[in-house]
mmCIF file of C-alpha atoms in Angstrom:
data_model
loop_
_atom_site.group_PDB
_atom_site.id
_atom_site.type_symbol
_atom_site.label_atom_id
_atom_site.label_comp_id
_atom_site.label_asym_id
_atom_site.label_seq_id
_atom_site.Cartn_x
_atom_site.Cartn_y
_atom_site.Cartn_z
ATOM 1 C CA MET A 1 0.000 0.000 0.000
ATOM 2 C CA GLU A 2 1.491 3.279 -1.121
ATOM 3 C CA VAL A 3 0.976 6.344 1.020
ATOM 4 C CA LYS A 4 0.486 9.671 -0.763
ATOM 5 C CA LEU A 5 2.170 12.600 0.952
ATOM 6 C CA PRO A 6 1.522 16.284 0.332
ATOM 7 C CA PRO A 7 3.933 17.818 -2.223
ATOM 8 C CA LEU A 8 5.740 19.934 0.373
ATOM 9 C CA LEU A 9 6.330 16.878 2.550
ATOM 10 C CA ASN A 10 7.575 14.927 -0.477
ATOM 11 C CA ASP A 11 10.066 17.720 -1.180
ATOM 12 C CA TYR A 12 11.184 17.650 2.460
ATOM 13 C CA VAL A 13 11.690 13.870 2.346
ATOM 14 C CA ALA A 14 13.750 14.245 -0.830
ATOM 15 C CA TYR A 15 15.778 17.004 0.829
ATOM 16 C CA PHE A 16 16.249 14.768 3.884
ATOM 17 C CA ASP A 17 17.567 11.997 1.644
ATOM 18 C CA SER A 18 20.149 14.324 0.113
ATOM 19 C CA SER A 19 21.147 16.203 3.289
ATOM 20 C CA PRO A 20 19.806 14.862 6.587
ATOM 21 C CA VAL A 21 21.604 17.349 8.853
ATOM 22 C CA MET A 22 20.342 20.400 6.977
ATOM 23 C CA ALA A 23 16.834 18.911 6.829
ATOM 24 C CA VAL A 24 16.780 18.438 10.601
ATOM 25 C CA LEU A 25 18.065 21.997 11.109
ATOM 26 C CA LEU A 26 15.331 23.264 8.782
ATOM 27 C CA GLY A 27 12.741 21.315 10.778
ATOM 28 C CA VAL A 28 14.009 22.786 14.051
ATOM 29 C CA LEU A 29 13.919 26.275 12.521
ATOM 30 C CA VAL A 30 10.309 25.760 11.418
ATOM 31 C CA VAL A 31 9.345 24.607 14.937
ATOM 32 C CA VAL A 32 11.090 27.609 16.534
ATOM 33 C CA ILE A 33 9.297 30.024 14.208
ATOM 34 C CA ALA A 34 5.960 28.301 14.874
ATOM 35 C CA VAL A 35 6.454 28.571 18.652
ATOM 36 C CA ALA A 36 7.397 32.251 18.350
ATOM 37 C CA LEU A 37 4.278 32.941 16.267
ATOM 38 C CA LEU A 38 2.191 31.011 18.771
ATOM 39 C CA ARG A 39 3.535 33.139 21.609
ATOM 40 C CA VAL A 40 2.690 36.333 19.727
ATOM 41 C CA ALA A 41 -0.793 35.051 18.935
ATOM 42 C CA LEU A 42 -1.343 34.093 22.575
ATOM 43 C CA ARG A 43 -0.239 37.524 23.771
ATOM 44 C CA LEU A 44 -2.593 39.212 21.304
ATOM 45 C CA PHE A 45 -5.443 36.943 22.377
ATOM 46 C CA LEU A 46 -4.842 37.745 26.046
ATOM 47 C CA PHE A 47 -4.625 41.467 25.236
ATOM 48 C CA PHE A 48 -7.987 41.442 23.459
ATOM 49 C CA LEU A 49 -9.497 39.313 26.226
ATOM 50 C CA LEU A 50 -8.317 41.901 28.764
ATOM 51 C CA LEU A 51 -9.822 44.687 26.639
ATOM 52 C CA LEU A 52 -13.116 42.788 26.557
ATOM 53 C CA ALA A 53 -13.101 42.420 30.346
ATOM 54 C CA ILE A 54 -12.344 46.131 30.795
ATOM 55 C CA ALA A 55 -15.152 47.065 28.394
ATOM 56 C CA LEU A 56 -17.566 44.816 30.276
ATOM 57 C CA VAL A 57 -16.670 46.327 33.658
ATOM 58 C CA ALA A 58 -16.884 49.842 32.209
ATOM 59 C CA SER A 59 -20.299 49.048 30.762
ATOM 60 C CA TYR A 60 -21.534 47.933 34.172
ATOM 61 C CA PHE A 61 -20.422 51.224 35.705
ATOM 62 C CA ILE A 62 -21.493 53.518 32.852
ATOM 63 C CA ALA A 63 -24.696 51.944 31.472
ATOM 64 C CA GLY A 64 -25.752 49.949 34.501
ATOM 65 C CA GLU A 65 -26.067 46.285 35.285
ATOM 66 C CA GLU A 66 -29.552 45.771 33.822
ATOM 67 C CA LYS A 67 -28.819 47.386 30.451
ATOM 68 C CA THR A 68 -25.504 45.544 30.145
ATOM 69 C CA ASN A 69 -27.134 42.196 30.896
ATOM 70 C CA LYS A 70 -29.892 42.854 28.328
ATOM 71 C CA THR A 71 -27.346 43.818 25.699
ATOM 72 C CA ILE A 72 -25.268 40.698 26.331
ATOM 73 C CA ARG A 73 -28.331 38.430 26.201
ATOM 74 C CA ARG A 74 -29.508 40.068 22.966
ATOM 75 C CA GLY A 75 -26.075 39.586 21.434
ATOM 76 C CA VAL A 76 -25.966 35.931 22.467
ATOM 77 C CA GLN A 77 -29.432 35.363 20.968
ATOM 78 C CA GLU A 78 -28.380 36.967 17.676
ATOM 79 C CA ILE A 79 -25.242 34.859 17.522
ATOM 80 C CA SER A 80 -27.157 31.664 18.284
ATOM 81 C CA GLN A 81 -29.702 32.491 15.553
ATOM 82 C CA GLN A 82 -26.918 33.078 13.050
ATOM 83 C CA ALA A 83 -25.259 29.797 14.061
ATOM 84 C CA GLU A 84 -28.545 27.924 13.602
ATOM 85 C CA GLU A 85 -29.045 29.497 10.162
ATOM 86 C CA LEU A 86 -25.513 28.545 9.129
ATOM 87 C CA ALA A 87 -26.037 25.002 10.380
ATOM 88 C CA GLU A 88 -29.282 24.730 8.404
ATOM 89 C CA ASP A 89 -27.593 26.086 5.272
ATOM 90 C CA ALA A 90 -24.764 23.597 5.702
ATOM 91 C CA ASP A 91 -27.237 20.734 6.158
ATOM 92 C CA ASP A 92 -29.115 21.782 3.023
ATOM 93 C CA ALA A 93 -25.891 22.022 1.022
ATOM 94 C CA LEU A 94 -24.759 18.589 2.221
ATOM 95 C CA ARG A 95 -28.131 17.047 1.384
ATOM 96 C CA GLU A 96 -28.023 18.570 -2.120
ATOM 97 C CA LYS A 97 -24.480 17.315 -2.679
ATOM 98 C CA TYR A 98 -25.376 13.851 -1.392
ATOM 99 C CA GLN A 99 -28.437 13.691 -3.653
ATOM 100 C CA GLU A 100 -26.372 14.823 -6.667
ATOM 101 C CA GLU A 101 -23.863 12.023 -6.065
ATOM 102 C CA LYS A 102 -26.595 9.366 -6.094
#
């Protein structure tokens, strides 16, 4: 049984066959870059999460608890409606594709 690899992985395997040390160094470099990007992404995520928490606390003090709670509930309802509509559209598309294949 022959396993098909993605083209980039095939190129890497060929490079590994010709120069194993450089291929390993390239792999380590890719992992280091991925970890650095992950750290940046995590810091940005935490920054925006902190901004969201500050905005929520400020809304409680400025607009009041009742208005803030109503706004959050309304937003959650809108998001859940959109998610349900997307799920229905996806189901319809899958049914159409399945019926076309028959």
